[in-house]
Amino acid sequence: MAKNRTEKRRPRPERPERAPRDENIIVGRNPVTEALKSGRTVEKIYVQQNAGGSLGRVIQLAKEKGVPVMESGKAALDKMAGGLPHQGVAASVTPYRYADFDDVMKKAEDAGEDPFIVILDGIEDPHNLGAVMRSAECAGAHGVVIPKRHSCGLTETVAKASAGAIEYMPCVKVTNIAQTIDMLKEEGFWIGACDMGGTEYYKQDLTGKLAVVIGGEGSGVSRLVREKCDFVVSMRLCGNINSLNASNAAAVLMYEVRRQRDEGK
């Protein structure tokens, strides 16, 4: 006998929500290696059973640092990673520490350079923040500044996107970007915004004590922050797209700072 088509179907059971991932777990061979090398407190290393390759170097480094190494099944590592690629290794670490401006100034002093700071005016995508920190570390910047509100903080996703740079690049979290700019000006910094309608970035003098402001995704540099800056630099766009990704623009500008500093030596 055919079923009555008007018969109500049983509702499907709702899938349980995935538990939030522990942000004190970092995953991936490079992030774990850099955490060990940087001197950050690593509580324990978990490696996949029967895994080989470069994991041997991670295990050796952990033993040299006195960090316990535990074998773990792939399912357990998958759960720890929460969907991120773990490459057979995870580490339990202390939370990321935010720096202060003394840390930034010391980093510049140790390098024998004028301080160079990257201010992020509302970067909310953790992948962008991680990419900026990676470029900043590679280009020789001495610190990154982020606001407490309307900004991504230091998370494991940021750590993964930074490819380990989070362990070396001081990140200062401030209450107000505009007030921070005023403070830096009092310390003798020149402040430049990367935004539309400015001087071509390679024509601007970017030497000396410098902080550059990179705007958030979509919104760019806020009006008040732009007004606080000493100058604005832009990048000529030759294609059909009218803007660069924030982390890409930051990388281009940071390496122009690097170029000018190197040529001035």
mmCIF file with all atom_site columns, C-alpha atoms in Angstrom, residues 99-108 113-120 129 132-133 135-137 139-146 165 168-173 184 189 210-214 254 261:
data_model
loop_
_atom_site.group_PDB
_atom_site.id
_atom_site.type_symbol
_atom_site.label_atom_id
_atom_site.label_alt_id
_atom_site.label_comp_id
_atom_site.label_asym_id
_atom_site.label_entity_id
_atom_site.label_seq_id
_atom_site.pdbx_PDB_ins_code
_atom_site.Cartn_x
_atom_site.Cartn_y
_atom_site.Cartn_z
_atom_site.occupancy
_atom_site.B_iso_or_equiv
_atom_site.pdbx_formal_charge
_atom_site.auth_seq_id
_atom_site.auth_comp_id
_atom_site.auth_asym_id
_atom_site.auth_atom_id
_atom_site.pdbx_PDB_model_num
ATOM 1  C CA . ALA A 1 99  ? 54.018 43.025 23.854 1.00 0.00 ? 99  ALA A CA 1
ATOM 2  C CA . ASP A 1 100 ? 54.353 46.652 24.911 1.00 0.00 ? 100 ASP A CA 1
ATOM 3  C CA . PHE A 1 101 ? 56.179 49.507 23.227 1.00 0.00 ? 101 PHE A CA 1
ATOM 4  C CA . ASP A 1 102 ? 59.281 48.892 25.338 1.00 0.00 ? 102 ASP A CA 1
ATOM 5  C CA . ASP A 1 103 ? 59.598 45.486 23.633 1.00 0.00 ? 103 ASP A CA 1
ATOM 6  C CA . VAL A 1 104 ? 59.310 47.148 20.219 1.00 0.00 ? 104 VAL A CA 1
ATOM 7  C CA . MET A 1 105 ? 61.923 49.793 21.020 1.00 0.00 ? 105 MET A CA 1
ATOM 8  C CA . LYS A 1 106 ? 64.323 47.183 22.392 1.00 0.00 ? 106 LYS A CA 1
ATOM 9  C CA . LYS A 1 107 ? 63.960 45.101 19.230 1.00 0.00 ? 107 LYS A CA 1
ATOM 10 C CA . ALA A 1 108 ? 64.892 48.163 17.146 1.00 0.00 ? 108 ALA A CA 1
ATOM 11 C CA . GLU A 1 113 ? 67.963 50.650 13.510 1.00 0.00 ? 113 GLU A CA 1
ATOM 12 C CA . ASP A 1 114 ? 65.389 53.415 13.799 1.00 0.00 ? 114 ASP A CA 1
ATOM 13 C CA . PRO A 1 115 ? 62.110 51.889 15.024 1.00 0.00 ? 115 PRO A CA 1
ATOM 14 C CA . PHE A 1 116 ? 59.701 50.783 12.291 1.00 0.00 ? 116 PHE A CA 1
ATOM 15 C CA . ILE A 1 117 ? 56.127 49.960 13.368 1.00 0.00 ? 117 ILE A CA 1
ATOM 16 C CA . VAL A 1 118 ? 53.139 48.666 11.393 1.00 0.00 ? 118 VAL A CA 1
ATOM 17 C CA . ILE A 1 119 ? 49.764 49.892 12.710 1.00 0.00 ? 119 ILE A CA 1
ATOM 18 C CA . LEU A 1 120 ? 46.718 47.881 11.642 1.00 0.00 ? 120 LEU A CA 1
ATOM 19 C CA . LEU A 1 129 ? 46.869 39.498 10.466 1.00 0.00 ? 129 LEU A CA 1
ATOM 20 C CA . VAL A 1 132 ? 51.100 40.869 7.862  1.00 0.00 ? 132 VAL A CA 1
ATOM 21 C CA . MET A 1 133 ? 53.085 39.567 10.821 1.00 0.00 ? 133 MET A CA 1
ATOM 22 C CA . SER A 1 135 ? 55.850 39.975 6.090  1.00 0.00 ? 135 SER A CA 1
ATOM 23 C CA . ALA A 1 136 ? 56.730 42.325 8.956  1.00 0.00 ? 136 ALA A CA 1
ATOM 24 C CA . GLU A 1 137 ? 59.150 39.808 10.430 1.00 0.00 ? 137 GLU A CA 1
ATOM 25 C CA . ALA A 1 139 ? 61.045 42.815 6.143  1.00 0.00 ? 139 ALA A CA 1
ATOM 26 C CA . GLY A 1 140 ? 62.641 43.736 9.454  1.00 0.00 ? 140 GLY A CA 1
ATOM 27 C CA . ALA A 1 141 ? 59.808 45.679 11.099 1.00 0.00 ? 141 ALA A CA 1
ATOM 28 C CA . HIS A 1 142 ? 60.094 45.934 14.873 1.00 0.00 ? 142 HIS A CA 1
ATOM 29 C CA . GLY A 1 143 ? 56.475 45.681 15.934 1.00 0.00 ? 143 GLY A CA 1
ATOM 30 C CA . VAL A 1 144 ? 52.813 45.464 14.944 1.00 0.00 ? 144 VAL A CA 1
ATOM 31 C CA . VAL A 1 145 ? 50.042 47.449 16.635 1.00 0.00 ? 145 VAL A CA 1
ATOM 32 C CA . ILE A 1 146 ? 46.376 46.379 16.713 1.00 0.00 ? 146 ILE A CA 1
ATOM 33 C CA . ALA A 1 165 ? 56.498 34.793 12.730 1.00 0.00 ? 165 ALA A CA 1
ATOM 34 C CA . TYR A 1 168 ? 59.276 36.783 16.941 1.00 0.00 ? 168 TYR A CA 1
ATOM 35 C CA . MET A 1 169 ? 57.179 39.824 16.013 1.00 0.00 ? 169 MET A CA 1
ATOM 36 C CA . PRO A 1 170 ? 56.037 41.926 19.010 1.00 0.00 ? 170 PRO A CA 1
ATOM 37 C CA . CYS A 1 171 ? 52.317 42.694 18.791 1.00 0.00 ? 171 CYS A CA 1
ATOM 38 C CA . VAL A 1 172 ? 50.998 45.585 20.885 1.00 0.00 ? 172 VAL A CA 1
ATOM 39 C CA . LYS A 1 173 ? 47.266 45.838 21.585 1.00 0.00 ? 173 LYS A CA 1
ATOM 40 C CA . LEU A 1 184 ? 54.344 58.075 18.744 1.00 0.00 ? 184 LEU A CA 1
ATOM 41 C CA . PHE A 1 189 ? 57.916 59.180 14.779 1.00 0.00 ? 189 PHE A CA 1
ATOM 42 C CA . LEU A 1 210 ? 58.470 55.466 11.149 1.00 0.00 ? 210 LEU A CA 1
ATOM 43 C CA . ALA A 1 211 ? 55.020 53.982 11.656 1.00 0.00 ? 211 ALA A CA 1
ATOM 44 C CA . VAL A 1 212 ? 52.784 53.058 8.717  1.00 0.00 ? 212 VAL A CA 1
ATOM 45 C CA . VAL A 1 213 ? 49.025 52.534 8.998  1.00 0.00 ? 213 VAL A CA 1
ATOM 46 C CA . ILE A 1 214 ? 47.283 49.775 7.035  1.00 0.00 ? 214 ILE A CA 1
ATOM 47 C CA . MET A 1 254 ? 57.184 47.253 4.186  1.00 0.00 ? 254 MET A CA 1
ATOM 48 C CA . ARG A 1 261 ? 66.827 51.721 4.677  1.00 0.00 ? 261 ARG A CA 1
#
